[in-house]
Amino acid sequence: MTWIVGLTGGIGSGKTQASNAFASLGVPVIDTDVISHALTAPGGLAIADIREAFGDELIDATGAMDRAKMRELVFHDAAAREKLESIIHPWIQRVTMMSLDQYTHAPYVVLVVPLLAESPFWASKCDRILVIDCDVKTQVDRVTKRSNLSEEQALAIINTQVLRDDRKAIANEVIVNESTIEHLTAQVRQLHEYYLTLAQQSQAAKGV
C-alpha cells in the first residue's frame, strides 16, 4: 500500500510551490486539481455527464466544460454546485486511486487535495497531512496578483473555504509560507527526510 502525504491549504497559500518542491526531490505528486481539469477538458471523462446534467450551454466550442459559465452558476446556486460535485468528485476519486496504484514502489506519494479538510474520504486515505498556511492578507495579495481578481472576489473565494484554524486542526505538519520560495523549499526538504523515515518505519512495521 502506498504511503500518502496529503498536502492542502487555502487558495494562494502556496500548495503548488510546495508540491513542485517535493516533485523536484523525486517524490511522485498527484494533484486532484490537475485531475479535475483533465476530467473537464475536451474529451474528458466527465464531459458526457456534465452535458447531460447541465446541457450544451455549459460546454464550450472546444468540447470542454465552460469554466467561466460554470463558476458563475455554482457560485450563486448551491444546488448546481452540489450537482456538479456529485459528478466530478467520484470521477476524481476513481482516477486518483488508479494513479496511486502506479506508485506502490515509491517511498511515499504527495497527494494534493485543496479541499482535504472538507473531505473525510481523502483524509482517511492519508498517512500524514501537511497544511501550507499563510495569513489571509497574504492569500488576497497573491490571488489578486496572479488571477486579476479584485480583493472582494478573492475574499469571497477564501470565505467559501474552511477556516484556517479548522484546516490546521487536522494537520500533522504545518508549513508557514509567508516568505520566499527558497524558504518554503528548505522546509519541504526537511520534511522530505522526515517523511522518508516515517514511510520506511511504516513499511518495516508491516513487514514489507
Coordinates of N, CA and C in Angstrom, one line a residue, residues 68-189:
A68 N -15.9 29.5 -17.0 CA -16.4 30.8 -16.6 C -17.9 30.7 -16.3
K69 N -18.6 30.1 -17.2 CA -20.1 30.0 -17.0 C -20.4 29.1 -15.8
M70 N -19.7 28.0 -15.7 CA -19.9 27.1 -14.6 C -19.6 27.7 -13.3
R71 N -18.5 28.5 -13.2 CA -18.0 29.1 -12.0 C -19.1 30.1 -11.6
E72 N -19.7 30.9 -12.5 CA -20.7 31.8 -12.2 C -22.0 31.1 -11.7
L73 N -22.3 30.0 -12.3 CA -23.5 29.3 -12.0 C -23.4 28.7 -10.6
V74 N -22.3 28.0 -10.3 CA -22.3 27.3 -9.0 C -22.0 28.3 -7.8
F75 N -21.4 29.5 -8.2 CA -21.1 30.4 -7.1 C -22.4 31.0 -6.5
H76 N -23.5 31.1 -7.4 CA -24.7 31.7 -7.0 C -25.8 30.6 -6.7
D77 N -25.6 29.4 -7.0 CA -26.6 28.3 -7.0 C -26.0 27.1 -6.3
A78 N -26.4 26.9 -5.0 CA -25.8 25.8 -4.2 C -26.2 24.5 -4.7
A79 N -27.5 24.4 -5.3 CA -27.9 23.1 -5.8 C -27.1 22.7 -7.0
A80 N -26.8 23.7 -7.9 CA -26.0 23.5 -9.1 C -24.6 23.0 -8.6
R81 N -24.0 23.7 -7.6 CA -22.7 23.3 -7.1 C -22.7 21.8 -6.6
E82 N -23.7 21.5 -5.9 CA -23.8 20.1 -5.4 C -24.0 19.1 -6.5
K83 N -24.7 19.5 -7.6 CA -24.9 18.6 -8.7 C -23.6 18.4 -9.4
L84 N -22.8 19.5 -9.6 CA -21.5 19.4 -10.3 C -20.6 18.5 -9.4
E85 N -20.5 18.7 -8.1 CA -19.7 18.0 -7.2 C -20.0 16.5 -7.3
S86 N -21.3 16.2 -7.4 CA -21.7 14.8 -7.4 C -21.3 14.1 -8.6
I87 N -21.0 14.8 -9.7 CA -20.4 14.3 -10.9 C -18.9 14.2 -10.8
I88 N -18.3 15.3 -10.5 CA -16.8 15.4 -10.5 C -16.1 14.6 -9.5
H89 N -16.6 14.7 -8.2 CA -15.9 14.1 -7.1 C -15.7 12.6 -7.3
P90 N -16.7 11.8 -7.6 CA -16.5 10.3 -7.8 C -15.5 10.1 -8.9
W91 N -15.5 10.9 -10.0 CA -14.5 10.7 -11.1 C -13.1 11.0 -10.5
I92 N -13.0 12.0 -9.8 CA -11.6 12.4 -9.2 C -11.2 11.2 -8.3
Q93 N -12.0 10.7 -7.5 CA -11.7 9.6 -6.6 C -11.2 8.4 -7.4
R94 N -11.9 8.0 -8.4 CA -11.6 6.8 -9.2 C -10.2 7.0 -9.9
V95 N -10.0 8.2 -10.6 CA -8.8 8.4 -11.3 C -7.6 8.5 -10.4
T96 N -7.8 9.2 -9.2 CA -6.7 9.3 -8.3 C -6.3 8.0 -7.7
M97 N -7.2 7.2 -7.3 CA -6.9 5.9 -6.8 C -6.2 5.0 -7.8
M98 N -6.6 5.1 -9.1 CA -5.8 4.4 -10.1 C -4.4 4.9 -10.3
S99 N -4.3 6.3 -10.1 CA -2.9 6.9 -10.2 C -2.0 6.4 -9.1
L100 N -2.6 6.3 -7.9 CA -1.8 5.9 -6.7 C -1.3 4.5 -6.9
D101 N -2.0 3.6 -7.6 CA -1.6 2.3 -7.9 C -0.3 2.2 -8.7
Q102 N 0.0 3.3 -9.4 CA 1.2 3.3 -10.2 C 2.5 3.4 -9.4
Y103 N 2.3 3.9 -8.1 CA 3.5 4.3 -7.3 C 3.6 3.4 -6.0
T104 N 3.2 2.2 -6.1 CA 3.3 1.3 -4.9 C 4.8 1.1 -4.5
H105 N 5.7 1.3 -5.4 CA 7.1 1.0 -5.0 C 7.8 2.3 -4.6
A106 N 7.2 3.5 -4.7 CA 7.8 4.7 -4.2 C 7.8 4.8 -2.7
P107 N 8.8 5.4 -2.1 CA 8.8 5.5 -0.6 C 7.5 6.2 -0.1
Y108 N 7.1 7.2 -0.8 CA 5.8 7.9 -0.4 C 5.3 8.7 -1.6
V109 N 4.1 9.1 -1.6 CA 3.5 9.9 -2.6 C 2.8 11.2 -1.9
V110 N 3.0 12.3 -2.6 CA 2.3 13.5 -2.1 C 1.0 13.6 -2.9
L111 N -0.1 13.7 -2.2 CA -1.5 13.8 -2.8 C -2.0 15.2 -2.4
V112 N -2.1 16.1 -3.5 CA -2.6 17.4 -3.3 C -4.1 17.5 -3.4
V113 N -4.7 17.9 -2.3 CA -6.2 18.0 -2.3 C -6.6 19.3 -1.6
P114 N -7.0 20.3 -2.4 CA -7.3 21.6 -1.9 C -8.4 21.6 -0.8
L115 N -9.4 20.7 -1.0 CA -10.5 20.6 0.0 C -10.3 19.4 0.9
L116 N -9.1 19.1 1.3 CA -8.8 17.9 2.1 C -9.5 18.0 3.5
A117 N -9.5 19.2 4.1 CA -10.1 19.4 5.4 C -11.7 19.3 5.3
E118 N -12.2 19.4 4.1 CA -13.7 19.3 4.0 C -14.1 17.9 3.6
S119 N -13.1 17.0 3.4 CA -13.4 15.7 2.8 C -12.9 14.5 3.7
P120 N -13.8 13.9 4.4 CA -13.4 12.7 5.2 C -12.8 11.6 4.3
F121 N -13.3 11.5 3.1 CA -12.8 10.4 2.2 C -11.3 10.6 2.0
W122 N -10.8 11.8 1.6 CA -9.4 12.0 1.4 C -8.6 11.9 2.6
A123 N -9.1 12.5 3.7 CA -8.4 12.5 5.0 C -8.1 11.1 5.4
S124 N -9.1 10.2 5.2 CA -8.9 8.8 5.6 C -7.9 8.0 4.8
K125 N -7.5 8.6 3.6 CA -6.5 7.9 2.8 C -5.1 8.3 3.1
C126 N -4.9 9.3 3.9 CA -3.6 9.9 4.1 C -3.0 9.4 5.4
D127 N -1.7 9.1 5.3 CA -0.9 8.7 6.5 C -0.4 9.9 7.3
R128 N -0.2 11.0 6.6 CA 0.1 12.3 7.2 C -0.6 13.4 6.5
I129 N -0.9 14.5 7.1 CA -1.5 15.6 6.5 C -0.6 16.8 6.7
L130 N -0.2 17.5 5.6 CA 0.6 18.7 5.6 C -0.2 19.8 5.1
V131 N -0.3 20.9 6.0 CA -1.0 22.1 5.6 C 0.0 23.2 5.3
I132 N -0.2 23.8 4.2 CA 0.5 25.0 3.8 C -0.3 26.2 4.2
D133 N 0.2 27.0 5.1 CA -0.6 28.1 5.7 C 0.0 29.5 5.5
C134 N -0.8 30.5 5.5 CA -0.4 31.9 5.5 C -1.5 32.7 5.9
D135 N -1.2 34.0 6.2 CA -2.2 35.0 6.6 C -3.2 35.2 5.5
V136 N -4.4 35.6 5.8 CA -5.4 35.9 4.8 C -5.0 37.0 3.9
K137 N -4.4 38.0 4.5 CA -3.9 39.2 3.7 C -2.9 38.7 2.6
T138 N -2.0 37.8 3.0 CA -1.1 37.2 2.0 C -1.8 36.5 0.9
Q139 N -2.8 35.7 1.3 CA -3.7 35.0 0.3 C -4.3 36.0 -0.7
V140 N -4.9 37.0 -0.1 CA -5.5 38.0 -1.0 C -4.5 38.7 -1.9
D141 N -3.4 39.0 -1.4 CA -2.3 39.7 -2.3 C -1.9 38.7 -3.4
R142 N -1.7 37.5 -3.1 CA -1.2 36.5 -4.1 C -2.3 36.3 -5.1
V143 N -3.6 36.1 -4.7 CA -4.6 35.7 -5.6 C -5.0 36.9 -6.5
T144 N -5.0 38.1 -6.0 CA -5.3 39.3 -6.8 C -4.2 39.5 -7.9
K145 N -2.9 39.2 -7.5 CA -1.8 39.4 -8.5 C -1.8 38.4 -9.6
R146 N -2.1 37.1 -9.2 CA -2.0 36.1 -10.2 C -3.2 35.9 -11.1
S147 N -4.4 36.3 -10.5 CA -5.7 35.9 -11.2 C -6.4 37.1 -11.7
N148 N -5.9 38.3 -11.5 CA -6.6 39.5 -11.9 C -8.0 39.6 -11.3
L149 N -8.1 39.2 -10.0 CA -9.4 39.3 -9.3 C -9.3 40.5 -8.4
S150 N -10.4 41.1 -8.0 CA -10.5 42.2 -7.0 C -10.3 41.6 -5.6
E151 N -10.0 42.4 -4.6 CA -9.8 42.0 -3.3 C -11.1 41.3 -2.8
E152 N -12.3 41.9 -3.2 CA -13.6 41.4 -2.8 C -13.8 40.0 -3.4
Q153 N -13.4 39.8 -4.6 CA -13.6 38.5 -5.3 C -12.7 37.5 -4.6
A154 N -11.4 37.8 -4.3 CA -10.5 36.9 -3.6 C -11.0 36.5 -2.2
L155 N -11.5 37.5 -1.5 CA -12.0 37.3 -0.2 C -13.3 36.4 -0.2
A156 N -14.1 36.6 -1.3 CA -15.3 35.7 -1.4 C -14.9 34.3 -1.6
I157 N -13.9 34.0 -2.4 CA -13.4 32.6 -2.6 C -12.9 32.1 -1.3
I158 N -12.0 32.9 -0.6 CA -11.4 32.4 0.7 C -12.5 32.1 1.7
N159 N -13.6 32.9 1.7 CA -14.7 32.7 2.7 C -15.5 31.5 2.4
T160 N -15.4 30.9 1.2 CA -16.1 29.7 0.9 C -15.3 28.5 1.4
Q161 N -14.1 28.7 1.7 CA -13.2 27.6 2.1 C -13.2 27.4 3.6
V162 N -12.8 26.3 4.1 CA -12.8 26.0 5.5 C -11.8 27.0 6.2
L163 N -12.1 27.3 7.5 CA -11.3 28.3 8.3 C -9.9 27.8 8.4
R164 N -9.0 28.7 8.5 CA -7.6 28.3 8.7 C -7.4 27.4 9.9
D165 N -8.0 27.8 11.0 CA -7.8 27.0 12.2 C -8.4 25.6 12.1
D166 N -9.5 25.5 11.4 CA -10.0 24.1 11.1 C -9.1 23.3 10.2
R167 N -8.5 24.0 9.3 CA -7.6 23.2 8.4 C -6.3 22.8 9.2
K168 N -5.8 23.7 10.0 CA -4.6 23.4 10.8 C -4.9 22.3 11.9
A169 N -6.2 22.2 12.3 CA -6.5 21.3 13.3 C -6.4 19.8 12.8
I170 N -6.4 19.6 11.5 CA -6.3 18.2 11.0 C -4.9 17.9 10.6
A171 N -4.0 18.9 10.7 CA -2.6 18.8 10.2 C -1.7 18.0 11.2
N172 N -0.9 17.2 10.6 CA 0.3 16.6 11.3 C 1.5 17.5 11.3
E173 N 1.6 18.2 10.1 CA 2.7 19.2 10.0 C 2.1 20.4 9.3
V174 N 2.7 21.6 9.6 CA 2.2 22.9 9.0 C 3.5 23.6 8.6
I175 N 3.5 24.0 7.3 CA 4.5 24.9 6.8 C 3.9 26.3 6.7
V176 N 4.5 27.3 7.3 CA 4.0 28.7 7.2 C 4.8 29.3 6.0
N177 N 4.0 29.7 5.0 CA 4.6 30.2 3.8 C 4.3 31.7 3.7
E178 N 5.1 32.5 4.4 CA 5.0 33.9 4.4 C 6.2 34.6 3.8
S179 N 7.2 33.8 3.4 CA 8.5 34.3 3.0 C 8.7 34.0 1.5
T180 N 10.0 33.6 1.2 CA 10.4 33.3 -0.1 C 10.2 31.9 -0.6
I181 N 10.3 31.6 -1.9 CA 10.2 30.3 -2.4 C 11.3 29.4 -1.8
E182 N 12.5 30.1 -1.7 CA 13.7 29.4 -1.1 C 13.4 28.9 0.3
H183 N 12.8 29.7 1.1 CA 12.4 29.3 2.5 C 11.4 28.2 2.5
L184 N 10.4 28.3 1.6 CA 9.5 27.2 1.5 C 10.1 25.9 1.1
T185 N 11.0 26.0 0.1 CA 11.7 24.8 -0.4 C 12.6 24.1 0.7
A186 N 13.2 25.0 1.5 CA 14.1 24.5 2.6 C 13.2 23.7 3.6
Q187 N 12.0 24.2 3.9 CA 11.1 23.5 4.8 C 10.6 22.2 4.2
V188 N 10.4 22.2 2.9 CA 10.0 20.9 2.2 C 11.1 19.9 2.3
R189 N 12.3 20.3 2.1 CA 13.5 19.4 2.1 C 13.6 18.7 3.5

